[in-house]
Coordinates of C-alpha atoms and ligand atoms in Angstrom, one line a residue:
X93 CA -22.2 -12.7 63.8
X94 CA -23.4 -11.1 60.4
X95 CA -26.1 -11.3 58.5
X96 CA -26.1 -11.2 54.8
X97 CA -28.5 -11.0 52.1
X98 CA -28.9 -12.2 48.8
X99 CA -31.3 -13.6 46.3
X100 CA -32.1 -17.6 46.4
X101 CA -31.2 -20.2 43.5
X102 CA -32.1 -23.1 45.5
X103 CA -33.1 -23.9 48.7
X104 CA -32.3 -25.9 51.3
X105 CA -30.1 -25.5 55.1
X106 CA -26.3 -25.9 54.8
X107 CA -23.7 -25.1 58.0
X108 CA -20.3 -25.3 57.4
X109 CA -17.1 -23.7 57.4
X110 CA -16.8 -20.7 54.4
X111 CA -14.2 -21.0 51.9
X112 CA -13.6 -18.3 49.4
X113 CA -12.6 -19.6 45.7
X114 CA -10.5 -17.8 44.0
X115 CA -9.8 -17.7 40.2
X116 CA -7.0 -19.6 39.3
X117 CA -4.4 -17.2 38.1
X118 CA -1.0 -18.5 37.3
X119 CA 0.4 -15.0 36.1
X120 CA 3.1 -14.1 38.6
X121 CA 4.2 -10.8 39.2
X122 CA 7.7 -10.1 39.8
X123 CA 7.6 -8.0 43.8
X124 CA 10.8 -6.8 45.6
X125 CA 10.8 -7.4 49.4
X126 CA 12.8 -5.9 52.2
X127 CA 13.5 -9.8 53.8
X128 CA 15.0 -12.4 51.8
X129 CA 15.1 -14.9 54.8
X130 CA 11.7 -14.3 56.0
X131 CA 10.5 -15.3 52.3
X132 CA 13.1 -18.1 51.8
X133 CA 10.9 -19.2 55.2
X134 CA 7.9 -18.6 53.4
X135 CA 9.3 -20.7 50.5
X136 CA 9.9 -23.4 52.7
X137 CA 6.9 -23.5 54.1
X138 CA 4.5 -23.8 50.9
X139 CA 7.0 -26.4 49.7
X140 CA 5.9 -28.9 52.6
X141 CA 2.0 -27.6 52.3
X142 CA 2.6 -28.9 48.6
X143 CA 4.0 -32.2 48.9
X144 CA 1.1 -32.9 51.8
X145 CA -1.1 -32.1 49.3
X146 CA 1.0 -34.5 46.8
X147 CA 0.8 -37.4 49.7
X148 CA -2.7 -36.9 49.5
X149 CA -3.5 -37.4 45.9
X150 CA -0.5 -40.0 46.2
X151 CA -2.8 -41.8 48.7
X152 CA -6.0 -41.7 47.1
X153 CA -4.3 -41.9 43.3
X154 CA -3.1 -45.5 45.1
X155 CA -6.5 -46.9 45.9
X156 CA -8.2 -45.3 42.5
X157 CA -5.8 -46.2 39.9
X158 CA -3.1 -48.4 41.2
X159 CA 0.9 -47.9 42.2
X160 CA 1.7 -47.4 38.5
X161 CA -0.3 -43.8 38.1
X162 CA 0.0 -42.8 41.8
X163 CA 3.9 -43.0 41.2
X164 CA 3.8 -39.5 39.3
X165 CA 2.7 -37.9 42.9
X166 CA 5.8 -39.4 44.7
X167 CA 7.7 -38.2 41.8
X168 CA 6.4 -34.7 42.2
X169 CA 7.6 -34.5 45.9
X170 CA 11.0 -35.6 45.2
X171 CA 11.4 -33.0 42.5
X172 CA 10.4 -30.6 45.1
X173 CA 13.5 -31.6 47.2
X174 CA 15.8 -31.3 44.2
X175 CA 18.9 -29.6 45.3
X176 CA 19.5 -27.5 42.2
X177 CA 16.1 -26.4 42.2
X178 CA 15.7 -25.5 46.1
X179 CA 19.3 -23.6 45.8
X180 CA 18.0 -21.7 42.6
X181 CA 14.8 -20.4 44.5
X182 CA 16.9 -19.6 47.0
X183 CA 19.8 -17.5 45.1
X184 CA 17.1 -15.8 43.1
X185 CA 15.1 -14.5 46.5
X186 CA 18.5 -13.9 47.9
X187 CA 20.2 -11.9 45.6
X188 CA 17.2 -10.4 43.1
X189 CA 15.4 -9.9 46.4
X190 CA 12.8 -11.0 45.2
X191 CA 9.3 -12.5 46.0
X192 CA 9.1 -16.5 45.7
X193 CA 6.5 -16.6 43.6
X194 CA 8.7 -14.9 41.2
X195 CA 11.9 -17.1 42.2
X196 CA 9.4 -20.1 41.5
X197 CA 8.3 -19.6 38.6
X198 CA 11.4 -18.4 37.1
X199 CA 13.1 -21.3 38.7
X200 CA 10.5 -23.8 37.0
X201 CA 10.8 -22.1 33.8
X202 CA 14.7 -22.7 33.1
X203 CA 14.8 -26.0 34.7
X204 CA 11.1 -27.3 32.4
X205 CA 13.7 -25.2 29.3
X206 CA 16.4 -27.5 30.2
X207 CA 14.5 -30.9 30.2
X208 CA 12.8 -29.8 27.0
X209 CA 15.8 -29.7 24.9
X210 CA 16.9 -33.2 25.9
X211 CA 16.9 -35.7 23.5
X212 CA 16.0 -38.7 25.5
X213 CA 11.4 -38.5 25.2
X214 CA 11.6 -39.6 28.9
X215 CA 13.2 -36.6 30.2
X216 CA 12.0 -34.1 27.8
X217 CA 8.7 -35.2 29.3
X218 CA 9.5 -34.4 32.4
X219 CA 9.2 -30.4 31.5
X220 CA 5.6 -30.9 31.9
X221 CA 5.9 -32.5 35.9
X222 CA 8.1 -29.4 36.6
X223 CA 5.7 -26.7 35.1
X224 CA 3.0 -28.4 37.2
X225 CA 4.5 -28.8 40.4
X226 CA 5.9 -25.5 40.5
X227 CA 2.4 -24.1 39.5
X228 CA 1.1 -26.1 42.2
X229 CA 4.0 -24.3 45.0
X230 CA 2.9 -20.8 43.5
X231 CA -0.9 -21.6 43.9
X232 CA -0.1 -22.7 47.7
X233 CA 2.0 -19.5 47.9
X234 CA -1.0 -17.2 46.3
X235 CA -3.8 -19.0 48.3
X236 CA -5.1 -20.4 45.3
X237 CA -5.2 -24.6 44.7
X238 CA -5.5 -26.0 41.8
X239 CA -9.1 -25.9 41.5
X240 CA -9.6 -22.9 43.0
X241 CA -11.0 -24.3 46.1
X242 CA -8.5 -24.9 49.3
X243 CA -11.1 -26.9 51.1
X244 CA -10.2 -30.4 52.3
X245 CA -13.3 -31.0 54.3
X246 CA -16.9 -29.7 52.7
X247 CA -17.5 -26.2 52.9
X248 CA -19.9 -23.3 51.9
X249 CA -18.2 -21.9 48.5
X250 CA -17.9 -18.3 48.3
X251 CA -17.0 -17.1 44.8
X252 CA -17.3 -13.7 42.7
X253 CA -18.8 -16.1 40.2
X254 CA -18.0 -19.1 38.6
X255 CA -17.9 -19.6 34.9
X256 CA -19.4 -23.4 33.9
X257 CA -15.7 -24.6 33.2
X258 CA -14.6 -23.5 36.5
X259 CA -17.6 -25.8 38.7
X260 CA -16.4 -29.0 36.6
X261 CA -13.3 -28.8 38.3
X262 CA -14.6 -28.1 41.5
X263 CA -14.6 -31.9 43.7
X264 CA -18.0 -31.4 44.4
X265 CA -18.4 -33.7 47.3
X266 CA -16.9 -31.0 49.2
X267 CA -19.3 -28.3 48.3
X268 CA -22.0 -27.8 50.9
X269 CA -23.4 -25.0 49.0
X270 CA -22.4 -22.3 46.3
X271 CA -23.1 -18.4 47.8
X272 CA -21.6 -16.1 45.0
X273 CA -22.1 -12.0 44.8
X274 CA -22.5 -12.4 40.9
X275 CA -24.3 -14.6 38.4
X276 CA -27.8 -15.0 37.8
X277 CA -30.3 -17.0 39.0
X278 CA -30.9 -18.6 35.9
X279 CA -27.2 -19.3 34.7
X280 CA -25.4 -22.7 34.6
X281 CA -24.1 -22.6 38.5
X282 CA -27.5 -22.3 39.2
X283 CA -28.5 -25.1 37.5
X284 CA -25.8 -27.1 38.9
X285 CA -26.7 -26.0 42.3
X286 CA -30.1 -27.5 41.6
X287 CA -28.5 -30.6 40.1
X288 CA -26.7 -31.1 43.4
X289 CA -28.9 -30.8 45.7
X290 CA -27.6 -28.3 47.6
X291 CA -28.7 -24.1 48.4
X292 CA -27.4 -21.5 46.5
X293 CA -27.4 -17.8 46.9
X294 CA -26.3 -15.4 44.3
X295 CA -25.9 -11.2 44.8
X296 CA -24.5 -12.0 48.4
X297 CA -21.4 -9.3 48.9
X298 CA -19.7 -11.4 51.4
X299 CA -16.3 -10.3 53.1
X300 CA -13.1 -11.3 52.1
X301 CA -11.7 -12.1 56.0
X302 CA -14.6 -14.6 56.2
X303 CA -12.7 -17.9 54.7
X304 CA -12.6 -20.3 57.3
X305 CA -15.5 -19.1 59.7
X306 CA -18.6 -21.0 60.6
X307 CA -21.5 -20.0 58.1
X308 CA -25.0 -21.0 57.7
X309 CA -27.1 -20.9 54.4
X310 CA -30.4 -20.6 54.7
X311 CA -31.1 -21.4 50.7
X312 CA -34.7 -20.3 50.5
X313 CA -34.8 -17.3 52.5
X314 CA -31.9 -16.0 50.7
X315 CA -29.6 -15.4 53.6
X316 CA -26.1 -15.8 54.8
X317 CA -25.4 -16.2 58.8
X318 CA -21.3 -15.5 59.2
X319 CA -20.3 -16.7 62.9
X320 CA -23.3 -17.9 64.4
X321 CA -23.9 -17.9 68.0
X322 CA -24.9 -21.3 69.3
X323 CA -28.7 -20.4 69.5
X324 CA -29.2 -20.1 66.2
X325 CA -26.8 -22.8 65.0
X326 CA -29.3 -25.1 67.0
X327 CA -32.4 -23.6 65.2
X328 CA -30.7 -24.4 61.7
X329 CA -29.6 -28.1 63.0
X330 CA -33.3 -28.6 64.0
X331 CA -34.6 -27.0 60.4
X332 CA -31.7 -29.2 58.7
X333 CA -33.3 -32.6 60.6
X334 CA -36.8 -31.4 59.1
X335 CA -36.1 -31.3 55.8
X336 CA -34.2 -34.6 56.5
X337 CA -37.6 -36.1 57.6
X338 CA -39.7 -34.4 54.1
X339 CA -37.1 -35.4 51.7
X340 CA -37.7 -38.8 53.8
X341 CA -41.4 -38.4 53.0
X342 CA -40.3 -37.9 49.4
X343 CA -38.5 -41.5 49.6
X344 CA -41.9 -43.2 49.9
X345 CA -42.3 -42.6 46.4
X346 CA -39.4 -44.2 45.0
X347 CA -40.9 -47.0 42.6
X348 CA -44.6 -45.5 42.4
X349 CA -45.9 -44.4 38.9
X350 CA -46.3 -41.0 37.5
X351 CA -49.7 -40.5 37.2
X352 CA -53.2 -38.5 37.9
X353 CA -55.7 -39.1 40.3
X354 CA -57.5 -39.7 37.0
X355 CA -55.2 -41.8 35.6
X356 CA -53.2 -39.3 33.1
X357 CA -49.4 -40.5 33.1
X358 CA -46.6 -38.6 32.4
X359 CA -42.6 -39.6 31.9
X360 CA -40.5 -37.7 34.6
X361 CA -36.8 -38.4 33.5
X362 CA -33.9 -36.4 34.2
X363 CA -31.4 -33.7 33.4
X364 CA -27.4 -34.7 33.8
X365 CA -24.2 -32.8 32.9
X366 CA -21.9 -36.0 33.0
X367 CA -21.3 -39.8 34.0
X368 CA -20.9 -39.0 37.6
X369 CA -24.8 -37.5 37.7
X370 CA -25.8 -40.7 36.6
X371 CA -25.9 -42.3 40.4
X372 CA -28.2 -39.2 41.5
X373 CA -30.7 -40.4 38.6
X374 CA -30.4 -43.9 39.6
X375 CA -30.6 -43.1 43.0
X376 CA -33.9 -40.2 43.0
X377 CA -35.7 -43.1 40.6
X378 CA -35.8 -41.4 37.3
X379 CA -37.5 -43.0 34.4
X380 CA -34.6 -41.8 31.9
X381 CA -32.4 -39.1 31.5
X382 CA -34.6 -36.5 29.1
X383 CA -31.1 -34.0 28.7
X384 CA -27.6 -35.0 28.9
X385 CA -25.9 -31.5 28.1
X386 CA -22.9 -33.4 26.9
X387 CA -20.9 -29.9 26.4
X388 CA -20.0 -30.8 29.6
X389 CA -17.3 -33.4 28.8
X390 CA -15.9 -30.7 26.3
X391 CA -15.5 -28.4 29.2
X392 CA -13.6 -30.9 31.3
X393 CA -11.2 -31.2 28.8
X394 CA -8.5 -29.8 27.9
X395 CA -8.4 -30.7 24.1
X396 CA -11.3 -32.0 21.5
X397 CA -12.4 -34.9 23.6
X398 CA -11.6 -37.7 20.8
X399 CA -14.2 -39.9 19.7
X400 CA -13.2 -42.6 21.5
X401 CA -13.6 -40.5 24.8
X402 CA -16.5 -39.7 24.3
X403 CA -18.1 -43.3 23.4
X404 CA -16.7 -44.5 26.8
X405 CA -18.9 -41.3 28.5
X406 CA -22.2 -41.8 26.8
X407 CA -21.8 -45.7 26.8
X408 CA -21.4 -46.2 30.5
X409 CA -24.4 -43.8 31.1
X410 CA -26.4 -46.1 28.7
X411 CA -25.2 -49.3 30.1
X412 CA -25.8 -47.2 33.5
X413 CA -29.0 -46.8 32.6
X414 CA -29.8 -50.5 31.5
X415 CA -32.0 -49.8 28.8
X416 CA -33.7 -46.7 29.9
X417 CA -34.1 -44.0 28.0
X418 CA -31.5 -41.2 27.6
X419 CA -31.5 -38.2 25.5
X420 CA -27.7 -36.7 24.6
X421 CA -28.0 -33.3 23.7
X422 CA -25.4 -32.8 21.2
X423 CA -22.7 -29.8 21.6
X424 CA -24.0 -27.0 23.3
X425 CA -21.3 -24.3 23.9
X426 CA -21.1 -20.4 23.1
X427 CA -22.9 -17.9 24.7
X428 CA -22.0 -18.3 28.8
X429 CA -20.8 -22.3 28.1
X430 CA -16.5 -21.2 26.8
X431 CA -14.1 -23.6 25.8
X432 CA -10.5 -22.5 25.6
X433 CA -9.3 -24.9 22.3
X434 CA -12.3 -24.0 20.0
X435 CA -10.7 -20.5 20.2
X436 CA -14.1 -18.8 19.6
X437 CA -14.0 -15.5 18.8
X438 CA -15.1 -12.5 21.3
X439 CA -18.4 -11.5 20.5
X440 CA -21.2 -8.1 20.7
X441 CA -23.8 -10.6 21.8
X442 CA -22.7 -14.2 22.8
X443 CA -26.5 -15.4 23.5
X444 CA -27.0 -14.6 19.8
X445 CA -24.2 -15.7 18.8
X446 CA -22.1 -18.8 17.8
X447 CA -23.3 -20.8 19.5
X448 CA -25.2 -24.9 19.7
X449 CA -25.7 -25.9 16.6
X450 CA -24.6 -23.1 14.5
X451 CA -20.9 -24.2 15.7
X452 CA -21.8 -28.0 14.7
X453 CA -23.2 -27.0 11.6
X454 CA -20.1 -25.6 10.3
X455 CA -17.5 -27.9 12.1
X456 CA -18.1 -31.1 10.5
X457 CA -15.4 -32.6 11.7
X458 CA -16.5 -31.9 15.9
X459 CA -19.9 -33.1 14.7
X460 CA -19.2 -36.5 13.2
X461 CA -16.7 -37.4 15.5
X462 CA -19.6 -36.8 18.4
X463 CA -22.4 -38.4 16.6
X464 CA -20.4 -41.4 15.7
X465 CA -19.7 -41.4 19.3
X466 CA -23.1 -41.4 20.1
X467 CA -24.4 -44.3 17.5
X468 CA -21.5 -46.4 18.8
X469 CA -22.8 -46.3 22.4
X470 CA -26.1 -46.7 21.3
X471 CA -25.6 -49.6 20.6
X472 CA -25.2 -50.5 24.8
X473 CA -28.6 -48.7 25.6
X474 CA -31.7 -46.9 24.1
X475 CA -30.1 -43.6 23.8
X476 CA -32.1 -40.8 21.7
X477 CA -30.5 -37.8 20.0
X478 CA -31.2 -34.6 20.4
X479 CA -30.2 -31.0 18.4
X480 CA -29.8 -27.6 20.2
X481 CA -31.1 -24.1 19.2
X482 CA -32.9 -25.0 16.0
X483 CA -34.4 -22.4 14.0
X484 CA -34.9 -24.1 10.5
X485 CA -36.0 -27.2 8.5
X486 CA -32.5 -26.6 6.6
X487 CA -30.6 -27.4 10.2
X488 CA -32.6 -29.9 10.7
X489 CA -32.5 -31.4 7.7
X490 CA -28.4 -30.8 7.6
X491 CA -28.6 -32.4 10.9
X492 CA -30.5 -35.4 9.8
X493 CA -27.9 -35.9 6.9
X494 CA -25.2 -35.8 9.0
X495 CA -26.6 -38.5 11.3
X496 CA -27.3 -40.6 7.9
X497 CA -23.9 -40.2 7.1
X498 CA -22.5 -41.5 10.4
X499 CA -24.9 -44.4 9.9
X500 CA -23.3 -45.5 6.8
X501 CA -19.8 -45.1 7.8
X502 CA -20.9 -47.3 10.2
X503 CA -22.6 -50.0 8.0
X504 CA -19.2 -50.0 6.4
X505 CA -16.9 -50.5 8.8
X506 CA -19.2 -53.3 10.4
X507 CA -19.8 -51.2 13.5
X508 CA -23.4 -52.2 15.3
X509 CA -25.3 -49.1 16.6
X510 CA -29.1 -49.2 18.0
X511 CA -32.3 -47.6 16.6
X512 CA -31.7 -44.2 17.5
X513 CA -34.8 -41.4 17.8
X514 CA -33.5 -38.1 16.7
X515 CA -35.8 -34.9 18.3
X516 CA -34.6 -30.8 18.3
X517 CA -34.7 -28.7 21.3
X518 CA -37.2 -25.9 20.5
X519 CA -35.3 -22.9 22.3
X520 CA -36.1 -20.4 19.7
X521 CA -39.7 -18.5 18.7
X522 CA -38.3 -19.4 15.4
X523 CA -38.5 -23.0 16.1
X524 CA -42.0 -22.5 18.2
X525 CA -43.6 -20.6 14.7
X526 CA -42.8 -23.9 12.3
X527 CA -43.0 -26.2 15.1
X528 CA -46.0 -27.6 13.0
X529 CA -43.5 -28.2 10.1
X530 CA -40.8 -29.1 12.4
X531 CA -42.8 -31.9 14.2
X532 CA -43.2 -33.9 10.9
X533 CA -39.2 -34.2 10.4
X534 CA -38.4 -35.6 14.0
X535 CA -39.4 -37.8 16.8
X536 CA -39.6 -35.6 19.5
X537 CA -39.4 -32.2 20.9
X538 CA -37.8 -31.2 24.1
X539 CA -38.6 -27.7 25.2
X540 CA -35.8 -25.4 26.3
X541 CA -37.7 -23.0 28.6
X542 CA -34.9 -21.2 29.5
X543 CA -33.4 -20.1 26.5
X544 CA -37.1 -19.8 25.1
X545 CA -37.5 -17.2 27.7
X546 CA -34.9 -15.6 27.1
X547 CA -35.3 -15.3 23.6
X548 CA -39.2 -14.8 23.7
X549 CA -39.0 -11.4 26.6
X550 CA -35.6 -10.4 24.9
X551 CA -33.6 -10.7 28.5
X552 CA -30.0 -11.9 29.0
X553 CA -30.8 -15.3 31.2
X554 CA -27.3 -14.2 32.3
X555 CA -27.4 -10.6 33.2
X556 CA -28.8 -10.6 37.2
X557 CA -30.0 -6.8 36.8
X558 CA -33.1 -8.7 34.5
X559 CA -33.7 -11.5 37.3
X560 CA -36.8 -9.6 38.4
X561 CA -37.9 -9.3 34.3
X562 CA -37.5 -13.1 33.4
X563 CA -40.5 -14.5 34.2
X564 CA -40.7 -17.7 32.7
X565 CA -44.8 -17.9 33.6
X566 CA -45.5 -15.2 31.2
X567 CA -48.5 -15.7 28.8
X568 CA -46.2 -15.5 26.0
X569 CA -44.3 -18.6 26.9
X570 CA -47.1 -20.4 28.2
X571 CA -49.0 -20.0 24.8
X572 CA -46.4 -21.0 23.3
X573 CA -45.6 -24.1 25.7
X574 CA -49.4 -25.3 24.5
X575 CA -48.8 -24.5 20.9
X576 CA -45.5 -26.5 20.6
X577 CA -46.9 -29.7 22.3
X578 CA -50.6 -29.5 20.3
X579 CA -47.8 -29.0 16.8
X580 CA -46.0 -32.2 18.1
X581 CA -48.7 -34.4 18.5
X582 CA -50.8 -33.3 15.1
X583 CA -47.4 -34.3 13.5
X584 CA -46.8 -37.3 15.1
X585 CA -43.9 -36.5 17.4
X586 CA -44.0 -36.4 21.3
X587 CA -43.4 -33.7 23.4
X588 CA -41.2 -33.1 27.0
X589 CA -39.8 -29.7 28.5
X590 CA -36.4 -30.0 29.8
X591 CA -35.9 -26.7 30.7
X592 CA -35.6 -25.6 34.8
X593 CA -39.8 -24.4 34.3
X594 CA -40.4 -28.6 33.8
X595 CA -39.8 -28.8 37.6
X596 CA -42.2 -26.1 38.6
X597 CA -44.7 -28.1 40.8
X598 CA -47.3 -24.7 40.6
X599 CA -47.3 -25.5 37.2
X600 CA -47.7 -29.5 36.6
X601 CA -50.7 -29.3 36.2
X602 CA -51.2 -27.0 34.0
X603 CA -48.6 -29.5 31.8
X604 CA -50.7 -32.5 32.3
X605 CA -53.6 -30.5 30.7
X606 CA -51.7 -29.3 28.0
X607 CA -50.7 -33.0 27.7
X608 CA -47.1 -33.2 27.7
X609 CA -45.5 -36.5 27.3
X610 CA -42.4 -36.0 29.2
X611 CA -40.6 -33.7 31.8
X612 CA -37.2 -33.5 32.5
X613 CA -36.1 -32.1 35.7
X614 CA -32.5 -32.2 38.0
X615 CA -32.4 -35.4 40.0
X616 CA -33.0 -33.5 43.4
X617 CA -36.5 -32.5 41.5
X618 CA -37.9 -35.9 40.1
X619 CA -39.6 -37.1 43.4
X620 CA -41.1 -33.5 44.7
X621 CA -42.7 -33.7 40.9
X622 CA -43.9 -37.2 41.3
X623 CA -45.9 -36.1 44.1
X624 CA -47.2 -32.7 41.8
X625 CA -48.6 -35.2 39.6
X626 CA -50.0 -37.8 41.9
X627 CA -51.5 -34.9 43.6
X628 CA -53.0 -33.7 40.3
X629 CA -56.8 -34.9 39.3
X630 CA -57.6 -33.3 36.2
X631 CA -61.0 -34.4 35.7
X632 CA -61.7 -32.0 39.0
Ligands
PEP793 C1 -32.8 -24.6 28.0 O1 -32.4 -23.6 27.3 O2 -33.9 -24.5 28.6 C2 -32.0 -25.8 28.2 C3 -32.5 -26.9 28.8 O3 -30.7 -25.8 27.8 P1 -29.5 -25.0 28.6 O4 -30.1 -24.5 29.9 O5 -28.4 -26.0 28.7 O6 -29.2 -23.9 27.6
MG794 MG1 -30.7 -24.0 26.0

């Protein structure tokens, strides 16, 4: 057994097999070997672990979206038995002596050439199904799947780090908990890991021969078991049925109010990252959904989601929502949150950066085909809009013209959209300063306590050498927490934090005081905070 140690994101029990995720790297390097047979073998071999994997998705493809769509999975297996291309992998190991991730890929590559310059559009689609099986034989030969997780049964994830585009791919229901030796606690894996439910470790330098041994997580002491013996595997099973029974306890509230001893109520809604986070709101009682980082259905994608895409998202999480409340944050990428096709450009200091707003601001085109996304669904639900990293009146006030301009396009074409509240995230000191002027243009605020941190002490949220610096209950950001919401209500907007601080229970009451309207914490947080404020009498 070892024992590791790193620092907690979230807490929790998990016991499970490890699995190690590993980046997804489709660059092949050409290797001689001494045994063509034995690697022809080896060839072989990840061929059938492939086309399991195809019967698989062939199987559940079936039962998702009908024979139709599953028939592409059949089709990728019988490509895999395709004579010319078996015989070509196995002349080019043969005689180049190569490895067969090189007689692969080199294989795919002149067979995908050779579709591509047919005329008929059937086949010369068909380059694209051999590119993709033959990257998925090279990721079975390299140990890597296609989402960088081999796992077919739930496991403990083990990864250097995990950029935000690399979790959406991950099929989370198989991800008992996240256990990286980088990151911070503070990044966007952390914030998923809080979203899920689930314990997370970060700084944990775990060893590479550990894939596929038993591991426990302890999430809040911050420690890794590798091969437990049976004694303590029975000690975490008992501490596992525990928090069972609390989160139980928790369940009792389900359907009670949000408010005081004294009577003081408070919204508690809910921060979500896509559709599928939806039946975790639903499910932990939320009163709305106070942040929908909708960056997140950019990062799934692997173009410009069109508009139509998106009004399909954000109008099945208003329907979803039947009527409640929800907040869509519009665009927030740069900085840690990268998207391949915007093709942004490397920069000295991402955080301060382009980033939010600043990229929306100057891509008209990415911000009216969201926002008419967004008026179009409203017209399902009562959705709210909201603007990232403002600094200025002028971005708000180009903001607000934009919106105008959607609404008219709208008017025009006959469209129907619903009456739609329009509030800025204040992130920035900047925004916290004129927050007086500020709270006369919009509806609402919603504070961004992590980035205001960040901002406010000057510390990377992202560099985990300033985890012990960030210190989000600092009198600076707490003055300024009181500040924003007294600005809000002298000009006549209301005021929620959606930040991770909202779901500080040590600190709810403190809120209440400062008289906050709203809170906006992940779905695994929305009942422990219910109980913070029914436990709260201000008037003691
Ligand atoms: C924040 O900055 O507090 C926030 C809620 O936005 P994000 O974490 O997505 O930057
Ligand atoms: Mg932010």
């Amino acid at each position: 057994m070892i024992k590791l140690e790193g620092k907690s994101v979230f807490g929790g029990v998990a016991i499970g097999p490890a699995a190690i995720f590993r980046k997804t790297d489709t660059t092949v390097r050409r290797e001689t070997i001494d045994d063509p047979e034995a690697e022809i073998v080896r060839y072989h071999e990840a061929t059938e672990k492939a086309k399991d994997e195809l019967q698989k998705l062939y199987e559940k493809a079936l039962v998702e979206v009908g024979e139709d769509s599953a028939f592409l999975f059949q089709s990728h297996q019988m490509m895999l038995d395709d004579l010319d291309y078996v015989e070509s992998v196995e002349n080019i190991i043969r005689t180049q002596k190569t490895n067969a991730e090189y007689a692969v890929a080199t294989t795919g590559d002149n067979m995908a050439e050779i579709f591509a310059m047919m005329d008929d559009a059937y086949m010369k689609e068909r380059a694209a199904d051999v590119k993709d099986v033959t990257n998925r034989v090279i990721g079975v030969l390299s140990g890597v799947s296609g989402s960088g997780m081999n796992a077919s049964e739930p496991v403990i994830l083990l990864a250097d780090d995990l950029a935000p585009s690399e979790t959406v791919q991950l099929d989370k229901s198989l991800v008992l908990s996240f256990v990286t030796r980088h990151g911070s606690t503070n990044s966007h894996t952390a914030i998923l890991a809080r979203t899920m439910n689930i314990p997370a470790l970060i700084g944990v330098d775990y060893p590479e021969d550990c894939e596929g041994k038993m591991a426990i997580v302890d999430g809040a002491a911050g420690i890794i078991y590798i091969d437990p013996d049976e004694k303590l595997l029975a000690e975490y099973r008992e501490k596992k049925n525990e928090e069972q029974k609390k989160a139980e306890l928790l369940e009792q509230l389900k359907g009670q109010d949000n408010v005081t001893k004294d009577g003081t109520r408070i919204n508690i809604y809910a921060n979500i990252g896509g559709v599928a986070d939806v039946a975790s709101v639903l499910e932990n009682d939320a009163g709305g959904i106070g942040l929908f980082r909708s960056e997140f259905l950019y990062l799934e994608s692997e173009d410009y989601p069109t508009e139509d895409e998106q009004f399909n998202a954000y109008k099945k999480v208003a329907q979803m929502m039947a009527g409640k409340k929800v907040i869509i944050r519009t665009l927030d990428i740069g900085a840690d949150k990268q998207v391949d096709y915007f093709d942004l450009d490397k920069e000295d200091n991402p955080a301060l950066g382009y980033r939010a707003i600043r990229i929306c601001l100057t891509r008209d085109d990415v911000f009216k085909t969201q926002l008419r996304a967004i008026y179009r669904a409203s017209h399902y639900g009562t959705i709210s809009i909201m603007f990232p990293m403002i600094i200025s009146m002028d971005e708000v006030r180009r903001c607000k013209a934009m919106a105008e301009l959607v609404r008219k396009e709208l008017d025009v074409e006959g469209i129907p959209y619903g009456d739609v509240e329009l509030g800025i995230m204040i992130e920035t000191p900047a925004a916290v300063m004129i927050s007086d002027e500020l709270a006369k243009e919009v509806d609402f605020f919603s504070v961004g306590t992590n980035d205001l941190t960040q901002y406010t002490l000057a510390i990377d949220r992202q560099n985990p050498r300033l985890d012990d610096f960030y210190d989000p209950h600092h009198p600076a950001i707490l003055k300024m927490l009181k500040m924003i919401v007294d600005n809000a209500h002298a000009g006549g907007a209301w005021a929620g934090i959606c930040g991770e601080l909202g779901a500080d229970t040590t600190l709810t009451g403190e809120f209440l005081r400062m008289g906050y309207d709203e809170l906006s914490v992940s779905p695994s947080m929305i009942l422990k905070v219910r109980d913070a404020v029914r436990n709260t009498n201000l008037s003691a």
